[in-house]
Structures are given as structure tokens and as C-alpha cells.
Coordinates of C-alpha atoms in Angstrom, one line a residue:
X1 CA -22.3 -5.9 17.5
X2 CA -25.4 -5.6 20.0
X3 CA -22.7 -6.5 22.9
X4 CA -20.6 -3.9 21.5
X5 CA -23.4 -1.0 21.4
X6 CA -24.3 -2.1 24.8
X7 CA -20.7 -1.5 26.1
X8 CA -20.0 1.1 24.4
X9 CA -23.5 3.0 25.7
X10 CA -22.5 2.4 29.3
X11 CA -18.9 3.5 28.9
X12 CA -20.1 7.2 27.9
X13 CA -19.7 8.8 31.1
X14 CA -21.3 12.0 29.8
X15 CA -24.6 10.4 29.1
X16 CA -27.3 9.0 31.3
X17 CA -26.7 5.2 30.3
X18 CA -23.5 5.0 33.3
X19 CA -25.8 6.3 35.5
X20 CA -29.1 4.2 34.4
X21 CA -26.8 1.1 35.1
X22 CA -25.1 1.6 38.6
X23 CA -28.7 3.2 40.1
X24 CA -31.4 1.1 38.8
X25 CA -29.2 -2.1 38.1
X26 CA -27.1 -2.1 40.8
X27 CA -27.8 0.4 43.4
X28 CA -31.3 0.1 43.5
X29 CA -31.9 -3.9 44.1
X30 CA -28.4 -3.5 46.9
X31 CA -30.4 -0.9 48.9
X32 CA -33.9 -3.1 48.8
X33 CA -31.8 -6.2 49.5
X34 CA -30.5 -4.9 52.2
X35 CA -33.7 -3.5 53.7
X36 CA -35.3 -6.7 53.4
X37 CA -32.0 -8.4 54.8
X38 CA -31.9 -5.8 57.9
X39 CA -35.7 -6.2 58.6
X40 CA -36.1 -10.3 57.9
X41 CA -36.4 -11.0 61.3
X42 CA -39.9 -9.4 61.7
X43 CA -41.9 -10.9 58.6
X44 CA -44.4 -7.9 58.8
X45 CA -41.8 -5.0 59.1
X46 CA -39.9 -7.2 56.6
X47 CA -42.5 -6.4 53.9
X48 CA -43.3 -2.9 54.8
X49 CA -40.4 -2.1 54.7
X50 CA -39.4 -3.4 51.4
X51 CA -42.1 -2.0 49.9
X52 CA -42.1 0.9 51.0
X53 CA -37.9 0.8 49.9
X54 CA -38.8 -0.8 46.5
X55 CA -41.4 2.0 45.7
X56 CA -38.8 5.1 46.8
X57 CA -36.2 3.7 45.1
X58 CA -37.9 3.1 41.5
X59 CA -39.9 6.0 41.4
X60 CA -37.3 8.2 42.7
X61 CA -35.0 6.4 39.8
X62 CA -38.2 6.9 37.3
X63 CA -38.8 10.8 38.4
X64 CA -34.8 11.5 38.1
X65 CA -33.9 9.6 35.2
X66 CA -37.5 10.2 32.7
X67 CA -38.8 13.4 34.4
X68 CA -36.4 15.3 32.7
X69 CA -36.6 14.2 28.8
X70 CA -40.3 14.7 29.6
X71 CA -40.6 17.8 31.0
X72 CA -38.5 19.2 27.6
X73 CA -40.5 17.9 25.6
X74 CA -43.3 19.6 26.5
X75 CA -41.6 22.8 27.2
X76 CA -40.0 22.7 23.6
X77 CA -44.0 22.4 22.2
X78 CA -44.7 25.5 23.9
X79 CA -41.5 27.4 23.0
X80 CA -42.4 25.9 19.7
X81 CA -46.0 27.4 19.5
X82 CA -44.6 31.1 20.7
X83 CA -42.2 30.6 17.1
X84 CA -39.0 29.8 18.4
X85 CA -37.3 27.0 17.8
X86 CA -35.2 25.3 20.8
X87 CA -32.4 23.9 19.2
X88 CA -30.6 27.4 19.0
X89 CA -28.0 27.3 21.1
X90 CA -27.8 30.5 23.2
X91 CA -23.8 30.2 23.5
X92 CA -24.2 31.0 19.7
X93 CA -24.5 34.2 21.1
X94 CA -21.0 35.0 22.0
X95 CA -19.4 35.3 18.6
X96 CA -15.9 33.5 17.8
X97 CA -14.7 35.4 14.7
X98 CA -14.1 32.7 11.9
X99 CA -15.3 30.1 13.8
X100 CA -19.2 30.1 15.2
X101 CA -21.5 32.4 16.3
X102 CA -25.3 33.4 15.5
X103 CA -24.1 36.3 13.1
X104 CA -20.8 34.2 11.7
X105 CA -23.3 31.3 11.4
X106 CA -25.3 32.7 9.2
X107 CA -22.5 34.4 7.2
X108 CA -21.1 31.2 6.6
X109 CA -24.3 29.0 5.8
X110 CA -25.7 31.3 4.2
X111 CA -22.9 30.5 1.2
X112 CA -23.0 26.9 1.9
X113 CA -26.8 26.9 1.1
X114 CA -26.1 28.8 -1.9
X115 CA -24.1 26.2 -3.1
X116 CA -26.1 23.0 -2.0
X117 CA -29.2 23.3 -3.6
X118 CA -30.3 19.3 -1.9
X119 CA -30.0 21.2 1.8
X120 CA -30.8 24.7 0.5
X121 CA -34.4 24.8 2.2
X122 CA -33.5 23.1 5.0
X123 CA -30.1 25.8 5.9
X124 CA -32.4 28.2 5.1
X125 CA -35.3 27.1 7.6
X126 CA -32.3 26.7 10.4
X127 CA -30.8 30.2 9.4
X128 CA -34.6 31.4 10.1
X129 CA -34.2 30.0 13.5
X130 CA -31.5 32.0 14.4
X131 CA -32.8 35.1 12.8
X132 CA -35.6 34.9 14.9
X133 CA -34.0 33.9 18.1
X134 CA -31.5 36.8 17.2
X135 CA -34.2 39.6 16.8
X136 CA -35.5 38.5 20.2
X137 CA -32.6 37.5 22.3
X138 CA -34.7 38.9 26.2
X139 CA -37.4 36.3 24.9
X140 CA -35.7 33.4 24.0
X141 CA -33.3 33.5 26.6
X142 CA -36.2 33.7 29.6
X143 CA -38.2 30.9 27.7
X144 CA -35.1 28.4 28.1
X145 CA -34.3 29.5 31.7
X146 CA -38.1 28.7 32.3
X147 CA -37.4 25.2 30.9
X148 CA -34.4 24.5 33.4
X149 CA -36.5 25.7 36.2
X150 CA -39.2 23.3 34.8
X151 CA -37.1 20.6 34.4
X152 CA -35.4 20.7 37.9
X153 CA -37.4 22.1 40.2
X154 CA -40.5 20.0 39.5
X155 CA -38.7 16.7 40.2
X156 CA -36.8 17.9 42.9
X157 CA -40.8 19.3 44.6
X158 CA -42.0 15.8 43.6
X159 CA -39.2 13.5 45.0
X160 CA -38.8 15.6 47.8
X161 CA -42.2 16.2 49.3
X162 CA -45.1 14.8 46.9
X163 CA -43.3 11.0 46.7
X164 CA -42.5 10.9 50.7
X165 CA -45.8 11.6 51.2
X166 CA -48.3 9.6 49.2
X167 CA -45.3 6.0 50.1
X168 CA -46.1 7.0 53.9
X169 CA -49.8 7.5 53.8
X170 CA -50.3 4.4 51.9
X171 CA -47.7 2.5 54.5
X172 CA -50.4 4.0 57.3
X173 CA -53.1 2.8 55.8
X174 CA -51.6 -0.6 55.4
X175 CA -50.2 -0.4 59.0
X176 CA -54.0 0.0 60.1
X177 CA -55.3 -2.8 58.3
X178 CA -52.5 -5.3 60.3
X179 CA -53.7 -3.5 63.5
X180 CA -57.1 -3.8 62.6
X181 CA -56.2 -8.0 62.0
X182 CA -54.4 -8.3 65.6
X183 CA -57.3 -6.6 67.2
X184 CA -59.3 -9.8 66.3
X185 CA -56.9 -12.1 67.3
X186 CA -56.4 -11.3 71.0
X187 CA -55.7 -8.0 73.3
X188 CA -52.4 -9.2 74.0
X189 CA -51.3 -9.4 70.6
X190 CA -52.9 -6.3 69.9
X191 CA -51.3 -4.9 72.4
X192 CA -47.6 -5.9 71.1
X193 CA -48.9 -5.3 67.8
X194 CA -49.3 -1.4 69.1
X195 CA -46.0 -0.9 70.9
X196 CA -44.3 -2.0 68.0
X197 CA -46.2 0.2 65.6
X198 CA -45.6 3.3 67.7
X199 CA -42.1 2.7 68.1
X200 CA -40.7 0.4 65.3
X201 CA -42.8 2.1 61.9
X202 CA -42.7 5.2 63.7
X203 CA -39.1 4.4 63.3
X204 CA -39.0 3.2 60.1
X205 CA -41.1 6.2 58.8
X206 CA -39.0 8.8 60.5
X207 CA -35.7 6.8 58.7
X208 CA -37.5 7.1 55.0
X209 CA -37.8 10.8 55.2
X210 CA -34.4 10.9 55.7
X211 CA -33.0 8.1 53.2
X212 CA -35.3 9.6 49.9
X213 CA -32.2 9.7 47.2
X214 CA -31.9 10.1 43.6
X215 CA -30.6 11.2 42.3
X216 CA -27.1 37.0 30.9
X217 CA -23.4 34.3 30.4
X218 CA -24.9 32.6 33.1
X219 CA -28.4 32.2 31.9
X220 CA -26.9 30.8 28.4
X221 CA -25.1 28.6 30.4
X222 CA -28.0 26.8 32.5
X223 CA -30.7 27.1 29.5
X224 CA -28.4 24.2 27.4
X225 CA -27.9 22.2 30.0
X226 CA -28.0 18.7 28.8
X227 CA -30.0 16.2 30.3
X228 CA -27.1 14.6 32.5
X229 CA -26.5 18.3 33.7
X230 CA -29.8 19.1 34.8
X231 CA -29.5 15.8 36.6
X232 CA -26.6 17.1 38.3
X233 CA -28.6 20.5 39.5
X234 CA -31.7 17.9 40.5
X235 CA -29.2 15.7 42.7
X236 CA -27.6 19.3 43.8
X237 CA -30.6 21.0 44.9
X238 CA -32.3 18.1 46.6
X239 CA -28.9 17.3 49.0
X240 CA -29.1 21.2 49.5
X241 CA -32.9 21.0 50.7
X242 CA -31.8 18.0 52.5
X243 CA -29.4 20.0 55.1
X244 CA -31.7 22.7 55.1
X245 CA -34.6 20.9 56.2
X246 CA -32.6 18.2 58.8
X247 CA -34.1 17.7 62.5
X248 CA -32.1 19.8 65.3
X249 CA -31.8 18.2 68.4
X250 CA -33.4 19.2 71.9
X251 CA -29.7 20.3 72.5
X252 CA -29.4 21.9 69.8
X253 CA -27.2 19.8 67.4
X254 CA -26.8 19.5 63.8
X255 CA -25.5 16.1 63.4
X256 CA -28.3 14.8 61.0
X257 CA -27.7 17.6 58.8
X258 CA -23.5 16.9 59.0
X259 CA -24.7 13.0 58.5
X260 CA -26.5 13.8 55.3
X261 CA -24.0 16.3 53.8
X262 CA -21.4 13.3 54.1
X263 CA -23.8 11.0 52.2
X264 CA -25.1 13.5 49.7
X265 CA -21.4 15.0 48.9
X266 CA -20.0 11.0 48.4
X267 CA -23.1 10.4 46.1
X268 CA -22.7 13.0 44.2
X269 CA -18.6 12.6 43.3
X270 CA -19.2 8.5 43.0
X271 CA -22.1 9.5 40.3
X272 CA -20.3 12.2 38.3
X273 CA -16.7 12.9 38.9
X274 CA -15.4 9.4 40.1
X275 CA -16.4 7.2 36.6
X276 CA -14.0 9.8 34.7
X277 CA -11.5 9.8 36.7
X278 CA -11.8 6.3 36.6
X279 CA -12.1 6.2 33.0
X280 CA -8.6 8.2 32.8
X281 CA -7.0 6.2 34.8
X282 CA -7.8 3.1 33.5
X283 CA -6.6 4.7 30.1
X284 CA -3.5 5.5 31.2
X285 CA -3.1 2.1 32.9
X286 CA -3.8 0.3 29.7
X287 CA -1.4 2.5 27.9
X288 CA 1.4 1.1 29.6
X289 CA 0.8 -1.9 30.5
X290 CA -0.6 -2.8 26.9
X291 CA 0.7 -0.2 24.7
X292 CA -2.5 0.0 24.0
X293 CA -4.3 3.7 23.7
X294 CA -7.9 3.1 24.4
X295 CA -9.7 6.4 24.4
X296 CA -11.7 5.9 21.4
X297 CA -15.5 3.8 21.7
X298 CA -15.9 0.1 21.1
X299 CA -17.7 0.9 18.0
X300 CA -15.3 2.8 16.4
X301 CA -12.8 0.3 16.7
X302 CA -14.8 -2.7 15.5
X303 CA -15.8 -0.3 12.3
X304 CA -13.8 -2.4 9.4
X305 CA -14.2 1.1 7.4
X306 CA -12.2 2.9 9.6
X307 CA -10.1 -0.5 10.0
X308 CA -9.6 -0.4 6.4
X309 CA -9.0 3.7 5.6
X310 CA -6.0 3.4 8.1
X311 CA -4.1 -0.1 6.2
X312 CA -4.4 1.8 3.1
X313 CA -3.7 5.2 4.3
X314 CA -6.7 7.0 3.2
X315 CA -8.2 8.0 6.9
X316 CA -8.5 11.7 6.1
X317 CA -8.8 13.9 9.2
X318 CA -8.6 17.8 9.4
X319 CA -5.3 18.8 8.7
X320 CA -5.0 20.4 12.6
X321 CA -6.9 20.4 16.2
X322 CA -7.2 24.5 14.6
X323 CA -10.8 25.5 15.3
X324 CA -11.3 26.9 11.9
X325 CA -9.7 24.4 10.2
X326 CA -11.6 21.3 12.1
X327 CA -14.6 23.5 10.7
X328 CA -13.7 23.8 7.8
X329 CA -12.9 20.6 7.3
X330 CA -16.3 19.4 8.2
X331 CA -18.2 21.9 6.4
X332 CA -16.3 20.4 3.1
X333 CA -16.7 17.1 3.9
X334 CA -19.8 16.3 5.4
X335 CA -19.6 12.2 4.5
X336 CA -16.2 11.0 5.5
X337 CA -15.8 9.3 8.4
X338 CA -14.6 11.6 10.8
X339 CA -17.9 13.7 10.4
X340 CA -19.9 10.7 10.9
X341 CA -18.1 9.5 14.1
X342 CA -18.0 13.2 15.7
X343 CA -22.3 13.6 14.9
X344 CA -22.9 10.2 16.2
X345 CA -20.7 10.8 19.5
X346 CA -22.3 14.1 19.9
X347 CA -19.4 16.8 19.2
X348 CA -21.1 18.0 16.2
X349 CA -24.6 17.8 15.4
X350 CA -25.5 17.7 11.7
X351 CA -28.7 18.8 9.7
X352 CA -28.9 16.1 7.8
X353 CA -25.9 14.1 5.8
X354 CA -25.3 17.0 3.6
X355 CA -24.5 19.8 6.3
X356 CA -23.9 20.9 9.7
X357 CA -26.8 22.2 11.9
X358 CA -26.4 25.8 12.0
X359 CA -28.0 26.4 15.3
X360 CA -25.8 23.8 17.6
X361 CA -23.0 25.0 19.6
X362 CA -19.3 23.1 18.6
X363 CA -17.2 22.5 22.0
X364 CA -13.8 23.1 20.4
X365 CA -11.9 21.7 22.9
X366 CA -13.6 18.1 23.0
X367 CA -13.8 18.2 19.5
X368 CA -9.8 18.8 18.7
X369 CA -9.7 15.8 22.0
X370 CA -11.9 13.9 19.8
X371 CA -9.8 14.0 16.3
X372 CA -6.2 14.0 17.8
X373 CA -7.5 10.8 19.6
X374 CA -8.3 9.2 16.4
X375 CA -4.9 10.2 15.0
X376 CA -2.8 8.5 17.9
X377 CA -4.9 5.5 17.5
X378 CA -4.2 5.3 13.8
X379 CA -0.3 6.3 14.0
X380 CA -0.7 3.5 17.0
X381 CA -1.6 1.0 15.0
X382 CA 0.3 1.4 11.6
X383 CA 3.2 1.9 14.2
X384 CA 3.0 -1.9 15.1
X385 CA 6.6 -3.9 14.0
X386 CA 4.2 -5.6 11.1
X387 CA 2.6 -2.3 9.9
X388 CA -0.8 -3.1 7.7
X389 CA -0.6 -6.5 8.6
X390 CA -1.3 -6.0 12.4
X391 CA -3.9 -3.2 12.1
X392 CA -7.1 -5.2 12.9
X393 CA -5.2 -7.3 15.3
X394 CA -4.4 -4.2 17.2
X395 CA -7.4 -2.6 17.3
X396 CA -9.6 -6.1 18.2
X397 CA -7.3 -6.0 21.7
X398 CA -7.7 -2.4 22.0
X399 CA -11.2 -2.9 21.7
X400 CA -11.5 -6.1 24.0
X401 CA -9.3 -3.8 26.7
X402 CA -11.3 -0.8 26.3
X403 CA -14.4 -3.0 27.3
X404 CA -13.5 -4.5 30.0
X405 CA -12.2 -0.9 31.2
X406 CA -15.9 -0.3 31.0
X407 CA -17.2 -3.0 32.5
X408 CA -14.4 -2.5 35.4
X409 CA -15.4 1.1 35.9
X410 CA -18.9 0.7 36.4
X411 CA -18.4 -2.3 38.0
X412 CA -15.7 -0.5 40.7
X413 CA -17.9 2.8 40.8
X414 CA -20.9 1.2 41.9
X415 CA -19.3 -0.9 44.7
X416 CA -18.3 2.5 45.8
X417 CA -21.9 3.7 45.5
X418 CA -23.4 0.6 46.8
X419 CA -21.3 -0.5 49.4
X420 CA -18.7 1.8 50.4
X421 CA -20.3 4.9 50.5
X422 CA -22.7 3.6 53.4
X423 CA -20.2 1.5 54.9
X424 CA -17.8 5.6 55.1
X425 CA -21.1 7.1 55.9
X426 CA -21.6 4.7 58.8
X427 CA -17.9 5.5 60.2
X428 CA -18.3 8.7 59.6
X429 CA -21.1 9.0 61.8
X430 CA -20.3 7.2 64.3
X431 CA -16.9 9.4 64.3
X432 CA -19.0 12.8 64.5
X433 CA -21.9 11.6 66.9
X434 CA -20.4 8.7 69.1
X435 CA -23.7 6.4 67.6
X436 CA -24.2 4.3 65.1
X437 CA -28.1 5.2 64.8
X438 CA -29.7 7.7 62.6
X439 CA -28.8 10.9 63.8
X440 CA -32.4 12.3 62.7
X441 CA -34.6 9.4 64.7
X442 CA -31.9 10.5 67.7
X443 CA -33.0 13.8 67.4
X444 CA -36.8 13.5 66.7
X445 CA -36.5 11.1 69.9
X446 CA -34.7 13.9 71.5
X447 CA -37.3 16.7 70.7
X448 CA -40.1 14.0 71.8
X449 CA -39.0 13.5 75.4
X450 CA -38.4 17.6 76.2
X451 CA -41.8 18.1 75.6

């Protein structure tokens, strides 16, 4: 079971568990690895230089991947304190007749809490929410565009500029204290000692600020970002700053700045779009090689509930993928199964086990995905030639293919990350510029000697 939560955490490519995985389990210890690997000839560049790697990397993961749940949290206390609660979805804003909407929201709870007196004061206290968020829409909206501004822009000021800093100042101070050692030895080993820290760490400084890496409609849009999303914008406006910011040459060229949009662009498609279409294709794959359809989570196929509802035919589902009905559905039965699969894999969120949060936001579209999947798998599996008898059969090899899907995609997305992204980049640049070194140290080394 632990195994299976395990898997089936990684294999949610909209969450930050993928991502945790392939950047501090994978990607992370490659890159120092290889630092250490590329710099083992020299024992004392050797251990600068892993350092100096090991601490980027880590806090940069730390920053991008904890910076983010932090910074809400304290942003929600404030929002909090001014009355407001933040879980009032400002998409509830655009009202879907019979469906969802701050005004059709509170139409319709308002009769469910009249006739679920256990939840009453809790649908009420939500229904407040969106009473108050609805009298003050200006407000509410600026206070959640101030949180995304919070909760991307300070990480990308402090991975950008504040980190860079405070790893190269204590890598100076470090480099002094080795000179400061060589100068007691002898003058001629001093005197190497010197060349090699005015050409080789000036070097390796120069190649760290370039390697730091992580990571009104449209204001409703940005203020519910979720966290994986904001990670997106963090990872988008840092490669952006990147280019910006990128060393011209003496002659005027622009090839650290081409060299970096290459690397940022392949980072940012191998972290977000490449695992689902990955994931899709792995599906499909499995489909017919199998027979097997394997869109549904590890957990939900090792539930002997569910297992058990589909032998004896008493999975109950909403009758349609119809947005009102799926609601309606829900709103009627807020303990069967499907309702407790869709709140714990995040397409509804309830109040508590009696009712539906008022003040979330229902994505139709994944939701009707989400319940016609789990009709395939059960018509799937009670269309196996033994029926019943080969229900749990069916869905223990769905489940043992589905996980090693997972396991194969992040597996195969962060070799791409890892490896083959740098070993592209490396081609690519050598393509644009004619050299295999840094563009940037070319240039810097450029700009030196013309003045």
C-alpha cells in the first residue's frame, strides 16, 4: 500500500511530486556528479566547485519547490485578517447558469443547507465567504494578484540575484583563505596558486552565473494559480531574465543569450509538457498491446471497494459526463465512491463528507475525463471472457502496468533532463557559435581584452 501511494504520488503529472523526483532525486545529484567528475583533476577546484554546485542546486530546488507553499501561507493570513477568505475561487465569478457560479452557488447551497442541518453552519460560513468576496470583487481580486506577484517574483529576485551572490562571496572568501595557505608555502606556488585563481575560478565564477536553474478574466486567471502553475511562471520569468541579462560580445554577438534560450526552452517542455505527453503515450501503448486501459491511479485500482461495486454491479456513477448532472449527482451523493475518488484526486473539493465546498471552482472538462475513465475501466473489466471472475485479476495487471508506466516516464523524462538536454544543448552550441565553450566566459573574455 505505501509502495502504491508512493507511485501513485509521482505519476500525477499535475502536482509537484513528478517534479520533486526528477530535480532533487535525479537531476540534482547528475549535475553535482558531473561537476565533481569534470573538475577531479584539480582536488582544490574539485571541491569548490562542488560546493559551490551542491549549494545552487539544493537551495535553488528548496527556494522553487517550498518558496511557494510558504509565501501563501502567509499571504492567506493577511488576506485572512482584512476578512476575506482565500479559498473563493475568483472563476466563480463568471456564472454557468445551472451549473456554478458565485450567485448560482449560493442559490443552490443555500437549499442544500436548508436541508442538512449536520453541515448547515458550515454551508452557511462558506456562503458568507462568497457574499463577502461578492460585495467586494475590486478588493479581493487585487489581494490574490498581490499573492501571485508574491509568490513568484520573490523567488525568482532570490534565485536570481540574492543566491548568486551570497554562493560567490562565500567561494571568495574561501578562495582567499587557500591563497593565504600557498603564500606560506613558497612564492612559486603562490604564484601558480594566483594564475590559476585569476583565470580558472574566475572561470568557474563567471560559468555559475550563467548555469543558476530551477526551476479582469486574466487576473482570475493568474490569482488561482496552483502551486505547480506558479512554478511554471517562476521557471518562465527567470529563463526570460536570463536572455535579458546575457553578456554581449566585444563584436557584438548574442550567442550566450541564443545558448540559454536553447537550454531554458528544453527545460521547461522536459519539466511540464514532455511527462504528459509521455503519460498519454504510454497509455495508449498499453492499450494495445495489453488491452489494458490504464488511465486511472494505482490506488484506485488496488481499492477492493471499488473492486467489489463493479463484480456485483453496484458502481453507481452519474448517469452522464452532463455538467449538471455530474453535479447533481454529487451534490446527492456525497459518500459514494465516485465523490470520494474525485475530492481525493483534486476535481472536486468537498466541505467536509456531507457537501461540496461552495467556494471551489469544478473544471468540467477533467471531471467528465475523470468519470468516463472510470466507466471504460469498469465496462473493461466485466468485459473480460470470464466476467466477475476476472475482475480483480484485471485490474491487479492494469495496476502493475500502470506503475511501471510511471516509473518508465519519470525514469525516461529525467534522462531527457539529465542527460540529453545538455548533451542537445552542447550540439546546439557548438552548431550556432563554432565552440564548445561557454558562450558567456567567450564573451566576458571578449569584452576583457578590448579594453
Amino acid at each position: 500500500m505505501i509502495l502504491t501511494k508512493i507511485i501513485s504520488a509521482i505519476g500525477n503529472n499535475n502536482s509537484i511530486y513528478p517534479l520533486l523526483v526528477r530535480d532533487c532525486g535525479i537531476e540534482v545529484p547528475s549535475k553535482i556528479y558531473l561537476t565533481h567528475k569534470q573538475n577531479k583533476d584539480d582536488p582544490e577546484i574539485d571541491k569548490l566547485a562542488t560546493r559551490e554546485r551542491f549549494l545552487d542546486e539544493y537551495a535553488t530546488s528548496a527556494v522553487w519547490l517550498g518558496g511557494i507553499p510558504l509565501i501563501d501561507k502567509i499571504v492567506n493570513i493577511l488576506i485572512k485578517k482584512q476578512g476575506f477568505n482565500p479559498k473563493v475561487n475568483l472563476k466563480l465569478f463568471k456564472e454557468e447558469k445551472g451549473i456554478q457560479g458565485i450567485n448560482e452557488n449560493i442559490k443552490r447551497f443555500t437549499k442544500i443547507a436548508n436541508k442538512n442541518s449536520k453541515s448547515k453552519q458550515a454551508i452557511e460560513n462558506a456562503l458568507n465567504d462568497l457574499k463577502k468576496v461578492a460585495g467586494n470583487k475590486n478588493v479581493y481580486e487585487k489581494m490574490l494578484a498581490a499573492k501571485f506577484i508574491a509568490a513568484t517574483a520573490i523567488p525568482i529576485a532570490f534565485i536570481g540575484f540574492i543566491l548568486p551572490k551570497m554562493i560567490f562571496a562565500s567561494s571568495a572568501n574561501k578562495i582567499a583563505k587557500l591563497k593565504a595557505q600557498k603564500e606560506k608555502q613558497n612564492q612559486n606556488q603562490y604564484t601558480n596558486f594566483e594564475g590559476l585563481n585569476n583565470d580558472t575560478f574566475a572561470r568557474m565564477s563567471l560559468k555559475k552565473q550563467n548555469k543558476i536553474s530551477f526551476g479582469n478574466n486574466f487576473i482570475s486567471n493568474i490569482a488561482n494559480f496552483s502551486t505547480l502553475e506558479k512554478m511554471e511562471t517562476i521557471d518562465g520569468g527567470y529563463a526570460l531574465g536570463r536572455i535579458l541579462t546575457a553578456r554581449k560580445g566585444a563584436d557584438g554577438n548574442r550567442n550566450e543569450a541564443i545558448d540559454i534560450s536553447f537550454k531554458m526552452a528544453g527545460m521547461m517542455y522536459l519539466n511540464y509538457v514532455a511527462p504528459k505527453q509521455i503519460e498519454k503515450i504510454l497509455n495508449k501503448a498499453s492499450l494495445k498491446a495489453f488491452n489494458l486501459d490504464v488511465k486511472l491511479d494505482p490506488l484506485i485500482l488496488e481499492d477492493k471497494e471499488f473492486l467489489k461495486q463493479i463484480k456485483e454491479g453496484k458502481l453507481e456513477l452519474p448517469k452522464s459526463a452532463n455538467p449538471k448532472e455530474m453535479l447533481d449527482y454529487i451534490d446527492n451523493n456525497p459518500k459514494s465512491l465516485f465523490v470520494k475518488y474525485a475530492n481525493k484526486f483534486e476535481k472536486i473539493t468537498m466541505l467536509n463528507e456531507e457537501v461540496r465546498d461552495p467556494r471551489a471552482y469544478i473544471n468540467m472538462k477533467k471531471l467528465a475525463e475523470f468519470r468516463n475513465d472510470i466507466e471504460a475501466f469498469a465496462k473493461k473489466a466485466l468485459g473480460t471472457p470470464s466476467g466477475t471472475k476476472m475482475v480483480d485479476k484485471f485490474a491487479k495487471r492494469a495496476k502493475f502496468v500502470k506503475s511501471i508506466n510511471i516509473l518508465a516516464n519519470v525514469g525516461l523524462s529525467s534522462f531527457l533532463l539529465a542527460y540529453c538536454l545538455p548533451k542537445a544543448q552542447f550540439a546546439f552550441r557548438k552548431l550556432v557559435t563554432g565552440s564548445d565553450l561557454e558562450p558567456g566566459i567567450l564573451n566576458a573574455e571578449s569584452n576583457t581584452t578590448k579594453k
